[in-house]
């Protein structure tokens, strides 16, 4: 899984983006499907699994913990699980690559298993904060040792018998919530997790899908989730929907290239992931959802995105948890809208694969946009005209910064180049080819 380093350049599309495409499977759901499959009794079949680097790391970790994980000739993935509490001690270090979700969720799984494990990741993951999971998980009886500031590599020794957790997550984070719930699976009694604001609920949905008993109460803007520990999880098939965060890049390209009309089929529409679409609606975007349906407990639909003039908006801080991964590409769209877009309360964006507040501002500035940072707010001014472009964007090991920059290049006067495109494969293998199929012009630099 070594990365092959390369630059990519994106030139202005010569024709509108058109046609019907599908994006790869949802990253959040893919990680969880593999983990739940490994913790269930029996054989789970997963179709549409995202075969990106991040998810392949989770697959490898589940194998190292004793589950059988196989890629079948028909493209589905088969996981023969070991049951809750049945994972075995890994013989070597678990390398989670670039993936914060894999690392943090896995900490939750490991903490309540009576085993010793060591985890590391790439340069980006090794600078990300892990204390946010180490602290709450320690209350189950697990002992963690990590580098200064709670950074990877870390080691964990799980207790003989874990205690259930009672935890109020201090920041809106689905990863932290999920780590606590996954830990609670192998502790007797009830694990109770309160989140201050509702975040993506794929873990809760999948717990139910695999037969666990979960209760969710609304609590102001947040939720209290109660999980009955030590259930017998039963293997269950999972059909992974298209990733709305990946669809966001194609959506943006269609909104930026005049005359475009693009259909993105089979996109997951979990309401706690859909903040971007609410915001784009407020900006005046023409996006229609067709063929709404349910797929494996998650809502799915086809997005029909048409080009049109957009105007700047004020994006409230309350929306951050439900569009957290979409701010870089929203900022790119805002740079071509008429007026000012203010994106408020982006503190959590600073601890992603890169500091995305700074990286997003830099990617726009180097291509001639007027952009400001005020505290944790990002402000982008546009006048409805194409940006000059011509910039070389530093992606800082961040797939979403790379993709946002390449989408921008579809509309700028001069091409936009990214210094490192390899990390795109962590979440969106085939991104450049799919963009080009739709009508964009991406090529090696
Ligand atoms: C994710 C949660 C979010 C998101 C990440 C995936 C998940 O992270 O940014 O891409 O699958 O739970 P945080 O929980 O840190 O906000």
Short mmCIF file of C-alpha atoms and ligand atoms in Angstrom, two decimals:
data_model
loop_
_atom_site.label_atom_id
_atom_site.label_comp_id
_atom_site.label_asym_id
_atom_site.label_seq_id
_atom_site.Cartn_x
_atom_site.Cartn_y
_atom_site.Cartn_z
CA UNK A 1 0.00 0.00 0.00
CA UNK A 2 2.92 2.35 -0.69
CA UNK A 3 1.84 5.65 -2.17
CA UNK A 4 3.03 6.52 -5.65
CA UNK A 5 3.75 10.23 -5.59
CA UNK A 6 2.58 12.35 -8.52
CA UNK A 7 1.38 15.80 -9.52
CA UNK A 8 -1.89 16.37 -11.33
CA UNK A 9 -3.03 19.38 -13.31
CA UNK A 10 -6.63 20.41 -13.95
CA UNK A 11 -7.44 22.54 -17.01
CA UNK A 12 -10.65 24.40 -17.72
CA UNK A 13 -13.28 22.01 -19.07
CA UNK A 14 -13.83 22.63 -22.77
CA UNK A 15 -17.46 21.48 -22.70
CA UNK A 16 -20.17 21.22 -20.03
CA UNK A 17 -20.06 18.28 -17.64
CA UNK A 18 -22.79 15.83 -18.56
CA UNK A 19 -23.97 12.24 -18.24
CA UNK A 20 -24.72 9.80 -15.46
CA UNK A 21 -21.98 8.62 -13.13
CA UNK A 22 -21.67 6.84 -9.79
CA UNK A 23 -19.13 7.56 -7.05
CA UNK A 24 -17.38 4.88 -4.93
CA UNK A 25 -18.88 3.57 -1.69
CA UNK A 26 -19.24 5.60 1.49
CA UNK A 27 -16.03 5.65 3.50
CA UNK A 28 -17.66 5.92 6.93
CA UNK A 29 -20.04 3.04 6.25
CA UNK A 30 -17.31 0.90 4.67
CA UNK A 31 -15.03 1.08 7.75
CA UNK A 32 -17.94 0.25 10.01
CA UNK A 33 -19.20 -2.63 7.85
CA UNK A 34 -15.79 -4.33 8.09
CA UNK A 35 -15.54 -3.77 11.84
CA UNK A 36 -19.07 -4.96 12.57
CA UNK A 37 -18.55 -7.94 10.28
CA UNK A 38 -15.47 -8.89 12.30
CA UNK A 39 -17.40 -8.54 15.59
CA UNK A 40 -20.41 -10.53 14.43
CA UNK A 41 -21.00 -14.26 14.48
CA UNK A 42 -21.29 -15.66 10.96
CA UNK A 43 -20.54 -14.37 7.50
CA UNK A 44 -21.21 -10.78 6.47
CA UNK A 45 -21.30 -9.87 2.78
CA UNK A 46 -20.56 -6.29 1.81
CA UNK A 47 -21.34 -4.92 -1.64
CA UNK A 48 -20.15 -1.54 -2.86
CA UNK A 49 -17.36 -1.37 -0.27
CA UNK A 50 -15.03 1.56 -0.86
CA UNK A 51 -11.75 0.02 -1.99
CA UNK A 52 -9.71 3.09 -1.04
CA UNK A 53 -6.48 2.96 0.97
CA UNK A 54 -8.18 4.00 4.22
CA UNK A 55 -10.71 1.20 4.13
CA UNK A 56 -8.13 -1.36 2.99
CA UNK A 57 -6.23 -0.49 6.19
CA UNK A 58 -9.30 -1.38 8.22
CA UNK A 59 -9.68 -4.64 6.28
CA UNK A 60 -6.03 -5.50 7.03
CA UNK A 61 -6.48 -4.65 10.72
CA UNK A 62 -9.55 -6.89 10.98
CA UNK A 63 -7.54 -9.74 9.48
CA UNK A 64 -4.72 -9.10 11.94
CA UNK A 65 -7.31 -9.37 14.74
CA UNK A 66 -8.40 -12.80 13.57
CA UNK A 67 -11.37 -12.16 11.26
CA UNK A 68 -11.39 -13.71 7.80
CA UNK A 69 -11.77 -10.93 5.23
CA UNK A 70 -11.91 -11.91 1.57
CA UNK A 71 -12.51 -10.05 -1.67
CA UNK A 72 -14.73 -12.31 -3.76
CA UNK A 73 -14.46 -12.61 -7.55
CA UNK A 74 -17.90 -10.96 -7.95
CA UNK A 75 -16.59 -7.81 -6.22
CA UNK A 76 -18.31 -8.32 -2.86
CA UNK A 77 -16.35 -8.58 0.37
CA UNK A 78 -16.92 -11.46 2.77
CA UNK A 79 -16.11 -11.16 6.47
CA UNK A 80 -16.22 -14.19 8.75
CA UNK A 81 -16.50 -12.64 12.19
CA UNK A 82 -15.25 -13.79 15.59
CA UNK A 83 -18.10 -12.45 17.71
CA UNK A 84 -18.04 -9.64 20.29
CA UNK A 85 -15.04 -10.19 22.58
CA UNK A 86 -13.56 -12.79 20.23
CA UNK A 87 -10.80 -10.81 18.53
CA UNK A 88 -7.25 -12.11 18.98
CA UNK A 89 -4.05 -10.24 19.77
CA UNK A 90 -2.40 -8.90 16.60
CA UNK A 91 1.11 -10.24 16.05
CA UNK A 92 2.43 -6.96 14.67
CA UNK A 93 1.86 -3.20 14.64
CA UNK A 94 -1.45 -2.09 13.11
CA UNK A 95 -0.73 0.58 10.49
CA UNK A 96 -3.81 2.70 9.82
CA UNK A 97 -2.16 4.76 7.07
CA UNK A 98 -3.85 8.15 6.57
CA UNK A 99 -7.15 7.24 8.25
CA UNK A 100 -8.31 9.00 11.39
CA UNK A 101 -11.63 7.16 11.27
CA UNK A 102 -9.95 3.74 11.12
CA UNK A 103 -7.54 4.63 13.94
CA UNK A 104 -10.10 6.12 16.31
CA UNK A 105 -12.82 3.53 15.76
CA UNK A 106 -10.29 0.75 16.12
CA UNK A 107 -9.12 2.21 19.45
CA UNK A 108 -12.69 1.71 20.63
CA UNK A 109 -12.78 -1.90 19.46
CA UNK A 110 -9.39 -2.71 21.00
CA UNK A 111 -9.93 -0.96 24.35
CA UNK A 112 -12.48 -3.49 25.62
CA UNK A 113 -10.70 -6.59 24.31
CA UNK A 114 -8.23 -8.33 26.63
CA UNK A 115 -5.24 -7.99 24.33
CA UNK A 116 -2.19 -5.83 23.64
CA UNK A 117 -1.91 -3.87 20.41
CA UNK A 118 0.25 -1.14 18.91
CA UNK A 119 -1.06 1.27 16.29
CA UNK A 120 0.64 3.72 13.97
CA UNK A 121 -0.11 5.70 10.82
CA UNK A 122 1.44 7.94 8.19
CA UNK A 123 2.90 11.41 8.77
CA UNK A 124 -0.52 13.05 8.67
CA UNK A 125 -2.19 10.61 11.06
CA UNK A 126 0.77 10.71 13.46
CA UNK A 127 0.20 14.43 14.02
CA UNK A 128 -3.55 14.12 14.71
CA UNK A 129 -4.97 14.20 18.25
CA UNK A 130 -5.80 10.81 19.75
CA UNK A 131 -6.29 12.01 23.32
CA UNK A 132 -9.94 12.58 22.40
CA UNK A 133 -10.41 8.81 22.30
CA UNK A 134 -7.67 7.73 24.73
CA UNK A 135 -9.21 9.67 27.64
CA UNK A 136 -12.78 8.36 27.43
CA UNK A 137 -11.73 4.83 26.52
CA UNK A 138 -9.38 4.57 29.50
CA UNK A 139 -12.44 4.60 31.75
CA UNK A 140 -13.29 1.06 30.60
CA UNK A 141 -10.08 -0.14 32.25
CA UNK A 142 -7.82 -0.06 29.17
CA UNK A 143 -4.29 1.30 29.57
CA UNK A 144 -2.92 3.45 26.76
CA UNK A 145 0.59 4.76 26.15
CA UNK A 146 1.13 7.26 23.35
CA UNK A 147 3.58 9.86 22.15
CA UNK A 148 3.68 13.40 23.53
CA UNK A 149 0.32 15.11 23.06
CA UNK A 150 -1.49 11.77 22.66
CA UNK A 151 -0.15 11.13 19.15
CA UNK A 152 0.44 7.86 17.35
CA UNK A 153 2.13 5.45 17.62
CA UNK A 154 0.18 4.28 20.64
CA UNK A 155 -0.05 1.03 22.56
CA UNK A 156 -3.15 -0.30 24.27
CA UNK A 157 -3.63 -3.06 26.80
CA UNK A 158 -7.28 -4.00 27.22
CA UNK A 159 -8.61 -5.14 30.63
CA UNK A 160 -9.72 -8.68 31.53
CA UNK A 161 -13.26 -7.39 31.86
CA UNK A 162 -14.17 -3.95 30.56
CA UNK A 163 -16.47 -1.52 32.35
CA UNK A 164 -19.29 0.20 30.46
CA UNK A 165 -18.71 3.87 29.60
CA UNK A 166 -20.74 6.90 30.57
CA UNK A 167 -19.39 9.75 28.47
CA UNK A 168 -20.35 13.17 27.22
CA UNK A 169 -18.35 13.87 24.06
CA UNK A 170 -16.96 17.42 24.44
CA UNK A 171 -16.63 18.13 20.69
CA UNK A 172 -19.03 17.14 17.92
CA UNK A 173 -17.25 14.05 16.61
CA UNK A 174 -18.79 10.92 15.17
CA UNK A 175 -15.42 9.22 15.50
CA UNK A 176 -15.25 9.77 19.25
CA UNK A 177 -18.90 8.80 19.74
CA UNK A 178 -18.36 5.67 17.67
CA UNK A 179 -15.17 4.70 19.51
CA UNK A 180 -17.05 4.82 22.82
CA UNK A 181 -19.95 2.76 21.44
CA UNK A 182 -17.67 0.16 19.88
CA UNK A 183 -15.86 -0.15 23.22
CA UNK A 184 -19.21 -0.57 24.97
CA UNK A 185 -20.03 -3.54 22.79
CA UNK A 186 -17.70 -5.73 24.84
CA UNK A 187 -18.55 -4.37 28.29
CA UNK A 188 -21.42 -5.74 30.40
CA UNK A 189 -24.25 -3.31 31.18
CA UNK A 190 -25.23 -0.12 29.43
CA UNK A 191 -22.79 2.25 27.73
CA UNK A 192 -24.22 5.74 27.51
CA UNK A 193 -22.76 8.36 25.19
CA UNK A 194 -24.03 11.91 24.96
CA UNK A 195 -23.09 14.14 22.04
CA UNK A 196 -23.58 17.92 22.24
CA UNK A 197 -24.66 18.12 18.60
CA UNK A 198 -25.96 15.33 16.42
CA UNK A 199 -23.25 13.86 14.18
CA UNK A 200 -23.42 11.14 11.51
CA UNK A 201 -25.21 8.13 12.98
CA UNK A 202 -23.90 5.30 10.83
CA UNK A 203 -22.61 3.45 13.91
CA UNK A 204 -26.00 3.55 15.59
CA UNK A 205 -27.71 2.40 12.36
CA UNK A 206 -25.26 -0.43 11.92
CA UNK A 207 -25.48 -1.56 15.55
CA UNK A 208 -29.20 -2.07 14.98
CA UNK A 209 -28.61 -3.69 11.61
CA UNK A 210 -26.36 -6.29 13.30
CA UNK A 211 -28.90 -6.95 16.08
CA UNK A 212 -27.70 -4.81 19.02
CA UNK A 213 -30.15 -2.94 21.25
CA UNK A 214 -29.61 0.82 20.98
CA UNK A 215 -31.76 3.67 22.24
CA UNK A 216 -31.39 7.21 20.98
CA UNK A 217 -32.94 10.20 22.77
CA UNK A 218 -32.88 13.74 21.46
CA UNK A 219 -31.20 16.13 23.91
CA UNK A 220 -31.33 19.72 22.69
CA UNK A 221 -29.18 19.90 19.56
CA UNK A 222 -27.54 16.61 20.52
CA UNK A 223 -28.42 13.04 21.38
CA UNK A 224 -27.97 10.48 24.13
CA UNK A 225 -27.22 6.99 22.87
CA UNK A 226 -27.59 3.98 25.13
CA UNK A 227 -26.19 0.62 24.09
CA UNK A 228 -26.82 -2.68 25.82
CA UNK A 229 -23.38 -4.31 26.10
CA UNK A 230 -22.25 -7.78 25.06
CA UNK A 231 -24.96 -8.50 22.50
CA UNK A 232 -24.51 -11.38 20.13
CA UNK A 233 -24.04 -9.49 16.89
CA UNK A 234 -25.39 -11.50 13.98
CA UNK A 235 -23.75 -11.27 10.55
CA UNK A 236 -25.79 -9.04 8.23
CA UNK A 237 -25.32 -8.07 4.62
CA UNK A 238 -24.46 -4.45 3.89
CA UNK A 239 -25.01 -2.61 0.59
CA UNK A 240 -22.82 0.49 0.86
CA UNK A 241 -24.31 3.63 -0.76
CA UNK A 242 -22.23 6.08 -2.81
CA UNK A 243 -20.28 8.49 -0.62
CA UNK A 244 -21.96 11.92 -0.39
CA UNK A 245 -18.60 13.46 0.47
CA UNK A 246 -17.13 12.10 -2.76
CA UNK A 247 -20.25 13.12 -4.71
CA UNK A 248 -19.66 16.65 -3.41
CA UNK A 249 -16.62 17.06 -5.71
CA UNK A 250 -18.56 16.09 -8.83
CA UNK A 251 -21.46 18.25 -7.69
CA UNK A 252 -19.09 21.19 -7.35
CA UNK A 253 -17.55 20.61 -10.77
CA UNK A 254 -21.02 20.63 -12.37
CA UNK A 255 -21.91 23.84 -10.53
CA UNK A 256 -18.71 25.56 -11.72
CA UNK A 257 -18.62 24.61 -15.40
CA UNK A 258 -21.19 26.59 -17.44
CA UNK A 259 -23.95 24.57 -19.07
CA UNK A 260 -23.31 21.39 -17.05
CA UNK A 261 -26.01 18.91 -16.11
CA UNK A 262 -24.71 15.84 -14.33
CA UNK A 263 -26.51 12.94 -12.67
CA UNK A 264 -24.73 11.26 -9.77
CA UNK A 265 -26.48 7.98 -9.07
CA UNK A 266 -26.92 6.11 -5.79
CA UNK A 267 -25.63 8.73 -3.35
CA UNK A 268 -26.14 8.23 0.39
CA UNK A 269 -28.46 10.90 1.79
CA UNK A 270 -28.23 10.35 5.54
CA UNK A 271 -29.65 13.58 6.94
CA UNK A 272 -26.62 14.02 9.18
CA UNK A 273 -24.37 14.14 6.11
CA UNK A 274 -26.43 16.48 3.95
CA UNK A 275 -25.43 19.95 5.17
CA UNK A 276 -23.70 20.76 1.88
CA UNK A 277 -26.92 20.29 -0.06
CA UNK A 278 -28.85 22.57 2.32
CA UNK A 279 -26.16 25.22 1.89
CA UNK A 280 -26.05 24.90 -1.87
CA UNK A 281 -29.84 25.25 -1.96
CA UNK A 282 -29.49 28.52 -0.05
CA UNK A 283 -26.89 29.65 -2.59
CA UNK A 284 -29.42 29.08 -5.37
CA UNK A 285 -28.08 25.80 -6.76
CA UNK A 286 -30.29 23.66 -8.96
CA UNK A 287 -29.99 20.17 -7.48
CA UNK A 288 -32.84 17.70 -7.73
CA UNK A 289 -32.98 14.37 -5.91
CA UNK A 290 -34.59 11.61 -7.96
CA UNK A 291 -35.43 8.03 -7.13
CA UNK A 292 -35.22 8.32 -3.34
CA UNK A 293 -35.03 4.89 -1.74
CA UNK A 294 -33.69 3.03 1.29
CA UNK A 295 -30.61 0.84 0.97
CA UNK A 296 -29.37 -1.20 3.96
CA UNK A 297 -30.98 1.15 6.48
CA UNK A 298 -29.68 4.35 4.84
CA UNK A 299 -31.54 6.74 2.50
CA UNK A 300 -30.14 6.93 -1.05
CA UNK A 301 -31.01 8.94 -4.17
CA UNK A 302 -29.77 10.14 -7.55
CA UNK A 303 -28.60 13.77 -7.66
CA UNK A 304 -29.23 15.81 -10.79
CA UNK A 305 -26.96 18.85 -10.64
CA UNK A 306 -27.36 21.72 -13.11
CA UNK A 307 -25.12 24.73 -13.58
CA UNK A 308 -26.52 28.14 -12.63
CA UNK A 309 -25.52 31.39 -10.98
CA UNK A 310 -24.90 31.11 -7.24
CA UNK A 311 -24.74 33.73 -4.54
CA UNK A 312 -22.74 33.90 -1.31
CA UNK A 313 -24.36 32.92 2.01
CA UNK A 314 -23.68 32.91 5.72
CA UNK A 315 -23.17 29.29 6.80
CA UNK A 316 -24.08 28.98 10.50
CA UNK A 317 -21.71 27.21 12.90
CA UNK A 318 -24.49 24.76 13.78
CA UNK A 319 -24.18 23.24 10.33
CA UNK A 320 -20.54 22.24 10.73
CA UNK A 321 -21.15 18.73 12.14
CA UNK A 322 -23.33 17.74 9.17
CA UNK A 323 -21.05 19.06 6.43
CA UNK A 324 -17.67 18.88 8.12
CA UNK A 325 -15.82 17.19 5.24
CA UNK A 326 -17.36 19.45 2.59
CA UNK A 327 -15.96 22.86 3.56
CA UNK A 328 -12.94 22.80 1.24
CA UNK A 329 -15.11 22.14 -1.80
CA UNK A 330 -17.82 24.54 -0.60
CA UNK A 331 -15.15 27.26 -0.38
CA UNK A 332 -14.15 26.46 -3.96
CA UNK A 333 -17.78 26.84 -5.09
CA UNK A 334 -18.09 30.07 -3.06
CA UNK A 335 -15.09 31.54 -4.89
CA UNK A 336 -17.20 31.52 -8.09
CA UNK A 337 -20.44 32.74 -6.50
CA UNK A 338 -21.58 36.35 -6.42
CA UNK A 339 -20.91 37.93 -3.02
CA UNK A 340 -19.41 36.80 0.25
CA UNK A 341 -19.70 33.39 1.85
CA UNK A 342 -18.87 33.19 5.53
CA UNK A 343 -18.36 29.70 6.94
CA UNK A 344 -18.56 29.86 10.71
CA UNK A 345 -17.19 27.73 13.52
CA UNK A 346 -14.67 25.53 11.69
CA UNK A 347 -12.50 24.61 14.70
CA UNK A 348 -12.81 20.87 14.06
CA UNK A 349 -11.62 21.42 10.49
CA UNK A 350 -8.20 22.25 11.89
CA UNK A 351 -7.59 18.66 13.06
CA UNK A 352 -8.41 16.75 9.89
CA UNK A 353 -5.83 15.18 7.56
CA UNK A 354 -4.41 18.72 7.44
CA UNK A 355 -5.44 22.03 9.03
CA UNK A 356 -8.17 22.47 6.44
CA UNK A 357 -8.99 26.05 7.38
CA UNK A 358 -5.48 27.14 6.45
CA UNK A 359 -5.09 24.67 3.58
CA UNK A 360 -8.40 25.73 1.98
CA UNK A 361 -7.57 29.43 2.29
CA UNK A 362 -4.13 28.79 0.80
CA UNK A 363 -5.47 26.78 -2.14
CA UNK A 364 -7.85 29.59 -3.02
CA UNK A 365 -5.37 32.41 -2.44
CA UNK A 366 -2.71 30.86 -4.67
CA UNK A 367 -5.31 30.80 -7.45
CA UNK A 368 -6.27 34.43 -7.07
CA UNK A 369 -9.33 34.28 -4.76
CA UNK A 370 -10.07 36.86 -2.10
CA UNK A 371 -10.18 34.85 1.11
CA UNK A 372 -9.82 35.62 4.80
CA UNK A 373 -9.62 33.69 8.06
CA UNK A 374 -11.14 35.26 11.17
CA UNK A 375 -10.65 33.01 14.19
CA UNK A 376 -12.27 29.76 13.09
CA UNK A 377 -14.36 31.37 10.34
CA UNK A 378 -13.43 31.16 6.68
CA UNK A 379 -14.62 33.98 4.45
CA UNK A 380 -14.58 33.82 0.65
CA UNK A 381 -15.47 36.74 -1.63
CA UNK A 382 -16.59 36.12 -5.19
CA UNK A 383 -17.96 38.19 -8.07
CA UNK A 384 -19.37 35.38 -10.19
CA UNK A 385 -16.40 35.42 -12.56
CA UNK A 386 -13.80 32.70 -13.03
CA UNK A 387 -10.67 32.97 -10.88
CA UNK A 388 -7.30 33.46 -12.58
CA UNK A 389 -5.98 30.04 -11.38
CA UNK A 390 -2.44 29.14 -12.33
CA UNK A 391 -1.50 28.12 -8.77
CA UNK A 392 0.47 25.17 -7.45
CA UNK A 393 -1.49 23.85 -4.46
CA UNK A 394 0.26 22.19 -1.53
CA UNK A 395 -1.98 19.35 -0.45
CA UNK A 396 -0.18 18.46 2.81
CA UNK A 397 -1.14 14.74 2.61
CA UNK A 398 -4.83 15.69 2.42
CA UNK A 399 -7.05 13.99 -0.19
CA UNK A 400 -9.86 16.51 0.09
CA UNK A 401 -7.57 19.50 -0.42
CA UNK A 402 -6.21 17.82 -3.55
CA UNK A 403 -9.67 17.09 -4.96
CA UNK A 404 -11.05 20.54 -4.10
CA UNK A 405 -8.12 22.14 -5.95
CA UNK A 406 -8.60 19.95 -9.02
CA UNK A 407 -12.31 20.80 -9.12
CA UNK A 408 -11.40 24.48 -8.99
CA UNK A 409 -9.14 24.04 -12.02
CA UNK A 410 -12.14 22.94 -14.12
CA UNK A 411 -13.33 26.57 -14.05
CA UNK A 412 -10.26 28.83 -13.68
CA UNK A 413 -8.64 30.77 -16.53
CA UNK A 414 -5.28 29.05 -16.02
CA UNK A 415 -4.73 25.43 -14.94
CA UNK A 416 -4.51 24.45 -11.27
CA UNK A 417 -1.80 21.97 -10.25
CA UNK A 418 -1.61 19.88 -7.08
CA UNK A 419 1.80 18.95 -5.72
CA UNK A 420 0.67 15.49 -4.57
CA UNK A 421 -2.34 13.60 -5.90
CA UNK A 422 -1.54 10.19 -4.40
CA UNK A 423 -3.62 10.70 -1.25
CA UNK A 424 -6.80 10.97 -3.33
CA UNK A 425 -6.74 7.16 -3.37
CA UNK A 426 -7.40 7.10 0.38
CA UNK A 427 -11.06 7.98 -0.21
CA UNK A 428 -11.74 8.24 -3.94
CA UNK A 429 -9.83 5.79 -6.13
CA UNK A 430 -10.52 6.59 -9.79
CA UNK A 431 -11.30 10.26 -9.08
CA UNK A 432 -9.34 11.68 -12.04
CA UNK A 433 -10.76 9.14 -14.50
CA UNK A 434 -14.33 9.77 -13.30
CA UNK A 435 -13.90 13.55 -13.52
CA UNK A 436 -12.58 13.13 -17.04
CA UNK A 437 -15.47 10.82 -17.97
CA UNK A 438 -17.83 13.60 -16.91
CA UNK A 439 -15.97 16.14 -19.07
CA UNK A 440 -13.19 17.58 -16.87
CA UNK A 441 -9.59 17.75 -18.08
CA UNK A 442 -7.20 16.27 -15.50
CA UNK A 443 -3.77 14.95 -16.47
CA UNK A 444 -0.35 14.22 -14.97
CA UNK A 445 1.66 17.42 -14.58
C1 LIG B 1 -16.12 10.38 10.28
C2 LIG B 1 -16.32 11.42 11.12
C3 LIG B 1 -15.80 12.77 10.87
C4 LIG B 1 -15.36 12.95 9.42
C5 LIG B 1 -14.57 11.78 8.92
C6 LIG B 1 -15.38 10.51 9.02
C7 LIG B 1 -16.67 9.05 10.64
O1 LIG B 1 -14.70 13.00 11.71
O2 LIG B 1 -14.60 14.13 9.29
O3 LIG B 1 -14.19 11.99 7.57
O4 LIG B 1 -16.72 8.15 9.77
O5 LIG B 1 -17.09 8.88 11.79
P1 LIG B 1 -14.86 13.59 13.22
O6 LIG B 1 -15.60 12.61 14.02
O7 LIG B 1 -13.46 13.78 13.73
O8 LIG B 1 -15.60 14.89 13.05
#
